[in-house]
Protein backbone atom coordinates (compact mmCIF):
# COMPACT_ATOMS: atom_id res chain seq x y z
CA UNK A 1 0.00 0.00 0.00
CA UNK A 2 2.83 2.39 0.93
CA UNK A 3 4.26 2.02 -2.59
CA UNK A 4 1.02 2.70 -4.42
CA UNK A 5 0.68 5.99 -6.29
CA UNK A 6 -2.00 7.26 -3.93
CA UNK A 7 0.36 6.94 -0.96
CA UNK A 8 3.26 8.83 -2.56
CA UNK A 9 4.20 12.10 -0.82
CA UNK A 10 3.06 15.31 -2.57
CA UNK A 11 6.22 17.22 -1.80
CA UNK A 12 6.60 20.63 -0.15
CA UNK A 13 3.73 23.00 -0.78
CA UNK A 14 4.45 26.74 -1.11
CA UNK A 15 2.96 27.63 2.27
CA UNK A 16 5.02 25.01 4.05
CA UNK A 17 8.15 26.16 2.20
CA UNK A 18 7.56 29.76 3.26
CA UNK A 19 6.99 28.72 6.88
CA UNK A 20 10.09 26.50 6.90
CA UNK A 21 12.24 29.25 5.42
CA UNK A 22 11.15 32.33 7.35
CA UNK A 23 14.79 33.21 7.98
CA UNK A 24 15.16 33.82 4.23
CA UNK A 25 12.54 36.57 4.32
CA UNK A 26 14.06 39.90 5.27
CA UNK A 27 12.35 41.85 8.08
CA UNK A 28 10.60 38.55 8.97
CA UNK A 29 7.34 40.10 10.12
CA UNK A 30 5.23 37.87 7.89
CA UNK A 31 4.17 40.63 5.49
CA UNK A 32 6.52 39.69 2.69
CA UNK A 33 5.44 36.05 3.01
CA UNK A 34 1.83 37.17 2.78
CA UNK A 35 2.56 39.14 -0.38
CA UNK A 36 4.00 36.04 -2.00
CA UNK A 37 0.92 34.08 -0.99
CA UNK A 38 -1.30 36.83 -2.45
CA UNK A 39 0.62 36.74 -5.73
CA UNK A 40 0.37 32.93 -5.80
CA UNK A 41 -3.38 33.07 -5.24
CA UNK A 42 -3.97 35.66 -7.96
CA UNK A 43 -1.84 33.63 -10.33
CA UNK A 44 -4.07 30.60 -9.77
CA UNK A 45 -7.07 32.61 -10.88
CA UNK A 46 -5.19 33.97 -13.90
CA UNK A 47 -4.03 30.44 -14.68
CA UNK A 48 -7.65 29.28 -14.66
CA UNK A 49 -8.62 32.02 -17.10
CA UNK A 50 -5.58 31.41 -19.32
CA UNK A 51 -6.50 27.74 -19.51
CA UNK A 52 -10.00 28.38 -20.71
CA UNK A 53 -9.04 31.24 -22.99
CA UNK A 54 -10.26 29.38 -26.07
CA UNK A 55 -13.55 28.43 -24.50
CA UNK A 56 -15.15 31.69 -23.58
CA UNK A 57 -15.24 35.16 -24.91
CA UNK A 58 -12.17 36.52 -23.19
CA UNK A 59 -9.76 36.22 -26.05
CA UNK A 60 -8.62 39.02 -28.27
CA UNK A 61 -8.28 42.73 -27.82
CA UNK A 62 -10.05 44.64 -25.08
CA UNK A 63 -10.13 47.84 -27.12
CA UNK A 64 -8.06 49.91 -24.69
CA UNK A 65 -4.33 50.70 -24.68
CA UNK A 66 -1.71 50.26 -21.96
CA UNK A 67 0.90 52.76 -20.76
CA UNK A 68 3.08 52.10 -23.84
CA UNK A 69 0.23 52.70 -26.26
CA UNK A 70 0.07 48.97 -27.08
CA UNK A 71 -3.34 47.47 -27.47
CA UNK A 72 -4.37 45.68 -24.29
CA UNK A 73 -5.61 42.13 -24.63
CA UNK A 74 -8.58 41.07 -22.55
CA UNK A 75 -6.49 38.69 -20.50
CA UNK A 76 -3.97 41.49 -19.79
CA UNK A 77 -6.77 43.55 -18.35
CA UNK A 78 -8.15 40.65 -16.37
CA UNK A 79 -4.72 39.73 -14.97
CA UNK A 80 -4.14 43.34 -13.96
CA UNK A 81 -7.45 43.42 -12.09
CA UNK A 82 -6.71 40.10 -10.36
CA UNK A 83 -3.20 41.00 -9.21
CA UNK A 84 -4.22 44.52 -8.19
CA UNK A 85 -7.09 43.17 -6.12
CA UNK A 86 -4.94 40.48 -4.49
CA UNK A 87 -2.16 42.92 -3.66
CA UNK A 88 -4.34 45.73 -2.36
CA UNK A 89 -6.57 43.70 -0.05
CA UNK A 90 -4.08 42.64 2.60
CA UNK A 91 -2.55 46.05 3.33
CA UNK A 92 1.06 44.88 2.99
CA UNK A 93 1.61 46.76 -0.28
CA UNK A 94 1.50 50.58 -0.19
CA UNK A 95 2.03 51.20 -3.91
CA UNK A 96 1.71 49.34 -7.17
CA UNK A 97 3.52 49.90 -10.45
CA UNK A 98 2.02 47.98 -13.34
CA UNK A 99 2.71 47.72 -17.04
CA UNK A 100 -0.98 48.21 -17.56
CA UNK A 101 -1.31 51.61 -15.89
CA UNK A 102 0.30 54.93 -16.76
CA UNK A 103 1.01 56.06 -13.22
CA UNK A 104 1.66 54.20 -9.98
CA UNK A 105 -1.14 53.48 -7.57
CA UNK A 106 -0.75 54.98 -4.08
CA UNK A 107 -2.79 52.71 -1.83
CA UNK A 108 -2.72 55.27 1.00
CA UNK A 109 -2.34 52.67 3.75
CA UNK A 110 0.22 51.51 6.32
CA UNK A 111 1.86 49.03 3.94
CA UNK A 112 5.63 48.73 3.78
CA UNK A 113 6.09 47.26 0.32
CA UNK A 114 6.09 48.61 -3.22
CA UNK A 115 5.28 46.13 -5.99
CA UNK A 116 6.20 46.42 -9.66
CA UNK A 117 4.35 43.96 -11.83
CA UNK A 118 3.80 42.96 -15.42
CA UNK A 119 0.56 41.04 -14.89
CA UNK A 120 0.63 39.25 -18.23
CA UNK A 121 3.79 39.41 -20.27
CA UNK A 122 4.07 38.16 -23.85
CA UNK A 123 0.80 39.64 -24.98
CA UNK A 124 1.32 38.77 -28.63
CA UNK A 125 1.16 35.11 -27.58
CA UNK A 126 -2.05 35.32 -25.56
CA UNK A 127 -4.58 34.39 -28.18
CA UNK A 128 -2.47 31.78 -29.93
CA UNK A 129 -2.15 29.44 -26.96
CA UNK A 130 1.59 30.01 -26.46
CA UNK A 131 3.26 30.36 -23.04
CA UNK A 132 2.88 33.69 -21.27
CA UNK A 133 3.94 34.90 -17.85
CA UNK A 134 3.67 37.27 -14.90
CA UNK A 135 6.74 39.11 -13.61
CA UNK A 136 6.97 40.84 -10.21
CA UNK A 137 9.45 42.79 -8.09
CA UNK A 138 8.97 43.64 -4.42
CA UNK A 139 10.69 46.62 -2.77
CA UNK A 140 10.63 48.04 0.72
CA UNK A 141 9.15 51.51 0.90
CA UNK A 142 11.73 54.15 1.87
CA UNK A 143 9.65 57.08 3.12
CA UNK A 144 7.80 56.99 6.42
CA UNK A 145 4.73 54.78 6.54
CA UNK A 146 1.44 56.65 6.50
CA UNK A 147 2.71 59.51 4.30
CA UNK A 148 1.89 59.88 0.60
CA UNK A 149 4.18 57.76 -1.57
CA UNK A 150 7.36 59.56 -2.65
CA UNK A 151 9.43 59.26 -5.81
CA UNK A 152 12.19 57.55 -3.77
CA UNK A 153 9.74 54.73 -2.94
CA UNK A 154 8.91 54.16 -6.57
CA UNK A 155 12.09 54.74 -8.54
CA UNK A 156 14.29 52.26 -6.69
CA UNK A 157 17.07 50.44 -8.42
CA UNK A 158 16.92 46.67 -8.94
CA UNK A 159 19.56 45.92 -6.32
CA UNK A 160 17.06 47.13 -3.71
CA UNK A 161 14.53 44.39 -4.48
CA UNK A 162 13.72 42.25 -1.45
CA UNK A 163 12.00 39.59 -3.54
CA UNK A 164 11.19 38.94 -7.17
CA UNK A 165 9.75 36.20 -9.28
CA UNK A 166 7.70 35.07 -12.22
CA UNK A 167 4.82 32.80 -13.02
CA UNK A 168 5.00 30.87 -16.26
CA UNK A 169 1.71 29.75 -17.73
CA UNK A 170 3.15 27.04 -19.93
CA UNK A 171 2.72 23.34 -20.50
CA UNK A 172 2.53 23.38 -16.73
CA UNK A 173 2.24 26.48 -14.57
CA UNK A 174 5.25 27.39 -12.47
CA UNK A 175 6.11 29.99 -9.89
CA UNK A 176 9.79 30.78 -9.36
CA UNK A 177 10.98 33.36 -6.86
CA UNK A 178 13.91 34.61 -4.86
CA UNK A 179 14.19 36.49 -1.60
CA UNK A 180 17.95 36.81 -2.07
CA UNK A 181 18.72 33.24 -0.99
CA UNK A 182 18.76 31.42 -4.30
CA UNK A 183 15.87 30.65 -6.62
CA UNK A 184 13.19 28.07 -5.95
CA UNK A 185 10.63 26.85 -8.46
CA UNK A 186 7.17 25.49 -7.70
CA UNK A 187 4.88 23.67 -10.11
CA UNK A 188 1.14 24.15 -9.84
CA UNK A 189 -0.75 20.97 -9.01
CA UNK A 190 -4.15 22.02 -10.28
CA UNK A 191 -6.13 19.15 -8.77
CA UNK A 192 -4.83 20.13 -5.32
CA UNK A 193 -4.77 23.87 -6.00
CA UNK A 194 -1.24 24.01 -4.61
CA UNK A 195 2.17 25.12 -5.81
CA UNK A 196 4.56 22.29 -4.97
CA UNK A 197 8.33 22.66 -4.76
CA UNK A 198 9.62 21.02 -7.93
CA UNK A 199 12.85 22.92 -8.67
CA UNK A 200 14.70 23.60 -5.41
CA UNK A 201 17.73 25.88 -5.54
CA UNK A 202 17.71 26.48 -9.29
CA UNK A 203 21.04 27.29 -10.89
CA UNK A 204 21.73 28.34 -14.46
CA UNK A 205 24.57 26.56 -16.27
CA UNK A 206 27.59 28.87 -16.65
CA UNK A 207 27.63 28.16 -20.37
CA UNK A 208 25.02 27.13 -22.87
CA UNK A 209 24.31 26.70 -26.55
CA UNK A 210 21.00 28.55 -26.89
CA UNK A 211 20.61 32.14 -28.07
CA UNK A 212 17.21 33.80 -27.95
CA UNK A 213 16.64 36.96 -29.95
CA UNK A 214 14.17 38.36 -32.44
CA UNK A 215 16.46 37.89 -35.42
CA UNK A 216 13.88 39.45 -37.71
CA UNK A 217 15.23 42.77 -36.44
CA UNK A 218 18.80 42.01 -37.54
CA UNK A 219 18.94 44.73 -40.22
CA UNK A 220 18.39 47.37 -37.57
CA UNK A 221 20.91 46.00 -35.04
CA UNK A 222 24.33 47.60 -34.58
CA UNK A 223 27.36 46.05 -36.34
CA UNK A 224 28.48 44.72 -32.94
CA UNK A 225 25.26 42.74 -32.46
CA UNK A 226 25.39 41.51 -36.05
CA UNK A 227 28.94 40.20 -35.44
CA UNK A 228 27.81 38.55 -32.22
CA UNK A 229 25.00 36.79 -34.09
CA UNK A 230 27.53 35.54 -36.65
CA UNK A 231 29.64 34.29 -33.76
CA UNK A 232 26.62 32.35 -32.43
CA UNK A 233 26.13 30.70 -35.81
CA UNK A 234 29.85 30.01 -36.32
CA UNK A 235 29.82 28.25 -32.96
CA UNK A 236 26.76 26.15 -33.78
CA UNK A 237 24.50 27.71 -31.19
CA UNK A 238 20.84 26.81 -31.40
CA UNK A 239 18.25 29.57 -31.82
CA UNK A 240 15.18 29.38 -29.60
CA UNK A 241 12.83 32.35 -29.44
CA UNK A 242 9.29 32.09 -28.13
CA UNK A 243 8.80 35.85 -27.94
CA UNK A 244 7.49 35.51 -24.38
CA UNK A 245 10.16 36.83 -22.07
CA UNK A 246 9.27 34.62 -19.10
CA UNK A 247 9.19 31.47 -21.20
CA UNK A 248 12.47 32.28 -22.97
CA UNK A 249 14.10 33.17 -19.66
CA UNK A 250 12.82 30.03 -17.94
CA UNK A 251 14.07 27.71 -20.68
CA UNK A 252 17.51 29.30 -20.64
CA UNK A 253 17.60 29.14 -16.84
CA UNK A 254 17.09 25.39 -16.98
CA UNK A 255 19.21 24.58 -20.01
CA UNK A 256 21.78 27.35 -20.23
CA UNK A 257 21.50 30.13 -22.79
CA UNK A 258 21.28 33.84 -23.42
CA UNK A 259 18.25 36.01 -24.06
CA UNK A 260 19.03 39.31 -25.71
CA UNK A 261 16.90 42.24 -26.73
CA UNK A 262 19.36 44.89 -27.92
CA UNK A 263 18.64 48.42 -29.02
CA UNK A 264 17.26 48.46 -32.56
CA UNK A 265 16.20 51.23 -34.93
CA UNK A 266 12.58 50.79 -33.80
CA UNK A 267 13.54 50.82 -30.10
CA UNK A 268 16.79 52.80 -29.71
CA UNK A 269 16.67 52.45 -25.91
CA UNK A 270 15.76 48.76 -26.08
CA UNK A 271 12.22 47.42 -25.88
CA UNK A 272 11.90 45.77 -22.50
CA UNK A 273 10.88 47.61 -19.35
CA UNK A 274 13.42 48.01 -16.60
CA UNK A 275 11.09 48.20 -13.63
CA UNK A 276 8.67 45.36 -14.18
CA UNK A 277 10.42 43.07 -16.64
CA UNK A 278 14.21 43.29 -16.47
CA UNK A 279 14.87 43.98 -12.78
CA UNK A 280 13.05 40.89 -11.52
CA UNK A 281 14.63 38.59 -14.09
CA UNK A 282 18.07 40.12 -13.49
CA UNK A 283 17.73 39.46 -9.75
CA UNK A 284 16.64 35.86 -10.41
CA UNK A 285 19.45 35.35 -12.94
CA UNK A 286 22.08 36.56 -10.49
CA UNK A 287 20.63 34.50 -7.68
CA UNK A 288 20.83 31.45 -9.94
CA UNK A 289 24.48 32.19 -10.79
CA UNK A 290 23.83 33.96 -14.10
CA UNK A 291 24.26 37.52 -15.28
CA UNK A 292 22.10 40.38 -16.57
CA UNK A 293 23.33 43.59 -18.18
CA UNK A 294 22.26 46.28 -20.62
CA UNK A 295 25.32 45.38 -22.68
CA UNK A 296 27.65 47.37 -20.44
CA UNK A 297 26.13 47.94 -17.02
CA UNK A 298 24.64 45.56 -14.48
CA UNK A 299 20.86 45.83 -14.79
CA UNK A 300 20.43 45.89 -11.00
CA UNK A 301 22.60 49.03 -10.75
CA UNK A 302 20.57 51.15 -13.16
CA UNK A 303 18.81 53.99 -11.37
CA UNK A 304 15.39 54.37 -12.97
CA UNK A 305 14.24 57.81 -14.01
CA UNK A 306 10.84 56.75 -15.23
CA UNK A 307 8.30 54.08 -14.32
CA UNK A 308 8.10 52.72 -17.83
CA UNK A 309 11.77 53.13 -18.73
CA UNK A 310 13.13 50.72 -21.35
CA UNK A 311 16.54 49.13 -21.51
CA UNK A 312 18.53 46.83 -23.77
CA UNK A 313 18.65 43.44 -22.02
CA UNK A 314 21.19 40.61 -22.04
CA UNK A 315 20.45 37.87 -19.53
CA UNK A 316 21.32 34.26 -18.93
CA UNK A 317 24.37 32.06 -18.53
CA UNK A 318 27.26 34.10 -17.14
CA UNK A 319 29.86 33.19 -19.76
CA UNK A 320 27.43 33.74 -22.61
CA UNK A 321 26.42 37.19 -21.40
CA UNK A 322 30.09 38.11 -20.97
CA UNK A 323 30.84 36.88 -24.48
CA UNK A 324 28.01 38.99 -25.90
CA UNK A 325 29.29 42.02 -23.95
CA UNK A 326 32.76 41.56 -25.42
CA UNK A 327 31.28 42.41 -28.86
CA UNK A 328 29.54 45.57 -27.69
P1 LIG B 1 5.08 41.23 -26.06
O1 LIG B 1 5.51 42.41 -26.89
O2 LIG B 1 4.39 40.18 -26.87
O3 LIG B 1 4.29 41.62 -24.84
O4 LIG B 1 7.89 42.68 -23.15
C1 LIG B 1 7.07 42.28 -24.04
C2 LIG B 1 7.49 41.13 -24.94
O5 LIG B 1 6.39 40.53 -25.51
C3 LIG B 1 8.33 40.02 -24.27
O6 LIG B 1 7.58 39.13 -23.52
C4 LIG B 1 8.98 39.37 -25.45
O7 LIG B 1 10.16 38.69 -25.13
C5 LIG B 1 9.23 40.54 -26.36
O8 LIG B 1 8.34 41.59 -25.97
C6 LIG B 1 8.94 40.20 -27.78
O9 LIG B 1 9.24 41.28 -28.59
P2 LIG B 1 9.35 41.11 -30.17
O10 LIG B 1 7.97 40.79 -30.64
O11 LIG B 1 9.82 42.42 -30.67
O12 LIG B 1 10.30 40.00 -30.44
mmCIF file with all atom_site columns, C-alpha atoms and ligand atoms in Angstrom, residues 70 99 118 120-125 214 217 241 243-246 248 259 261 266-267 271-273 277, ligand 1:
data_model
loop_
_atom_site.group_PDB
_atom_site.id
_atom_site.type_symbol
_atom_site.label_atom_id
_atom_site.label_alt_id
_atom_site.label_comp_id
_atom_site.label_asym_id
_atom_site.label_entity_id
_atom_site.label_seq_id
_atom_site.pdbx_PDB_ins_code
_atom_site.Cartn_x
_atom_site.Cartn_y
_atom_site.Cartn_z
_atom_site.occupancy
_atom_site.B_iso_or_equiv
_atom_site.pdbx_formal_charge
_atom_site.auth_seq_id
_atom_site.auth_comp_id
_atom_site.auth_asym_id
_atom_site.auth_atom_id
_atom_site.pdbx_PDB_model_num
ATOM   1  C CA  . UNK A 1 70  ? 0.072  48.974 -27.077 1.00 0.00 ? 70  UNK A CA  1
ATOM   2  C CA  . UNK A 1 99  ? 2.708  47.720 -17.037 1.00 0.00 ? 99  UNK A CA  1
ATOM   3  C CA  . UNK A 1 118 ? 3.798  42.963 -15.423 1.00 0.00 ? 118 UNK A CA  1
ATOM   4  C CA  . UNK A 1 120 ? 0.634  39.252 -18.228 1.00 0.00 ? 120 UNK A CA  1
ATOM   5  C CA  . UNK A 1 121 ? 3.793  39.407 -20.266 1.00 0.00 ? 121 UNK A CA  1
ATOM   6  C CA  . UNK A 1 122 ? 4.070  38.162 -23.849 1.00 0.00 ? 122 UNK A CA  1
ATOM   7  C CA  . UNK A 1 123 ? 0.796  39.641 -24.977 1.00 0.00 ? 123 UNK A CA  1
ATOM   8  C CA  . UNK A 1 124 ? 1.321  38.773 -28.631 1.00 0.00 ? 124 UNK A CA  1
ATOM   9  C CA  . UNK A 1 125 ? 1.162  35.110 -27.578 1.00 0.00 ? 125 UNK A CA  1
ATOM   10 C CA  . UNK A 1 214 ? 14.168 38.355 -32.440 1.00 0.00 ? 214 UNK A CA  1
ATOM   11 C CA  . UNK A 1 217 ? 15.229 42.773 -36.438 1.00 0.00 ? 217 UNK A CA  1
ATOM   12 C CA  . UNK A 1 241 ? 12.828 32.354 -29.438 1.00 0.00 ? 241 UNK A CA  1
ATOM   13 C CA  . UNK A 1 243 ? 8.803  35.847 -27.936 1.00 0.00 ? 243 UNK A CA  1
ATOM   14 C CA  . UNK A 1 244 ? 7.492  35.508 -24.378 1.00 0.00 ? 244 UNK A CA  1
ATOM   15 C CA  . UNK A 1 245 ? 10.164 36.830 -22.072 1.00 0.00 ? 245 UNK A CA  1
ATOM   16 C CA  . UNK A 1 246 ? 9.268  34.621 -19.098 1.00 0.00 ? 246 UNK A CA  1
ATOM   17 C CA  . UNK A 1 248 ? 12.469 32.275 -22.972 1.00 0.00 ? 248 UNK A CA  1
ATOM   18 C CA  . UNK A 1 259 ? 18.250 36.015 -24.061 1.00 0.00 ? 259 UNK A CA  1
ATOM   19 C CA  . UNK A 1 261 ? 16.900 42.237 -26.729 1.00 0.00 ? 261 UNK A CA  1
ATOM   20 C CA  . UNK A 1 266 ? 12.577 50.789 -33.802 1.00 0.00 ? 266 UNK A CA  1
ATOM   21 C CA  . UNK A 1 267 ? 13.536 50.823 -30.105 1.00 0.00 ? 267 UNK A CA  1
ATOM   22 C CA  . UNK A 1 271 ? 12.223 47.424 -25.880 1.00 0.00 ? 271 UNK A CA  1
ATOM   23 C CA  . UNK A 1 272 ? 11.904 45.766 -22.497 1.00 0.00 ? 272 UNK A CA  1
ATOM   24 C CA  . UNK A 1 273 ? 10.883 47.610 -19.349 1.00 0.00 ? 273 UNK A CA  1
ATOM   25 C CA  . UNK A 1 277 ? 10.422 43.070 -16.639 1.00 0.00 ? 277 UNK A CA  1
HETATM 26 P P1  . LIG B 2 .   ? 5.085  41.234 -26.063 1.00 0.00 ? 1   LIG B P1  1
HETATM 27 O O1  . LIG B 2 .   ? 5.505  42.413 -26.892 1.00 0.00 ? 1   LIG B O1  1
HETATM 28 O O2  . LIG B 2 .   ? 4.391  40.177 -26.866 1.00 0.00 ? 1   LIG B O2  1
HETATM 29 O O3  . LIG B 2 .   ? 4.294  41.619 -24.840 1.00 0.00 ? 1   LIG B O3  1
HETATM 30 O O4  . LIG B 2 .   ? 7.886  42.677 -23.146 1.00 0.00 ? 1   LIG B O4  1
HETATM 31 C C1  . LIG B 2 .   ? 7.068  42.280 -24.038 1.00 0.00 ? 1   LIG B C1  1
HETATM 32 C C2  . LIG B 2 .   ? 7.488  41.128 -24.941 1.00 0.00 ? 1   LIG B C2  1
HETATM 33 O O5  . LIG B 2 .   ? 6.386  40.525 -25.510 1.00 0.00 ? 1   LIG B O5  1
HETATM 34 C C3  . LIG B 2 .   ? 8.330  40.023 -24.269 1.00 0.00 ? 1   LIG B C3  1
HETATM 35 O O6  . LIG B 2 .   ? 7.580  39.131 -23.520 1.00 0.00 ? 1   LIG B O6  1
HETATM 36 C C4  . LIG B 2 .   ? 8.984  39.367 -25.446 1.00 0.00 ? 1   LIG B C4  1
HETATM 37 O O7  . LIG B 2 .   ? 10.162 38.686 -25.129 1.00 0.00 ? 1   LIG B O7  1
HETATM 38 C C5  . LIG B 2 .   ? 9.226  40.542 -26.359 1.00 0.00 ? 1   LIG B C5  1
HETATM 39 O O8  . LIG B 2 .   ? 8.342  41.589 -25.967 1.00 0.00 ? 1   LIG B O8  1
HETATM 40 C C6  . LIG B 2 .   ? 8.942  40.199 -27.778 1.00 0.00 ? 1   LIG B C6  1
HETATM 41 O O9  . LIG B 2 .   ? 9.240  41.279 -28.593 1.00 0.00 ? 1   LIG B O9  1
HETATM 42 P P2  . LIG B 2 .   ? 9.348  41.111 -30.175 1.00 0.00 ? 1   LIG B P2  1
HETATM 43 O O10 . LIG B 2 .   ? 7.967  40.793 -30.641 1.00 0.00 ? 1   LIG B O10 1
HETATM 44 O O11 . LIG B 2 .   ? 9.821  42.419 -30.666 1.00 0.00 ? 1   LIG B O11 1
HETATM 45 O O12 . LIG B 2 .   ? 10.300 40.001 -30.443 1.00 0.00 ? 1   LIG B O12 1
#
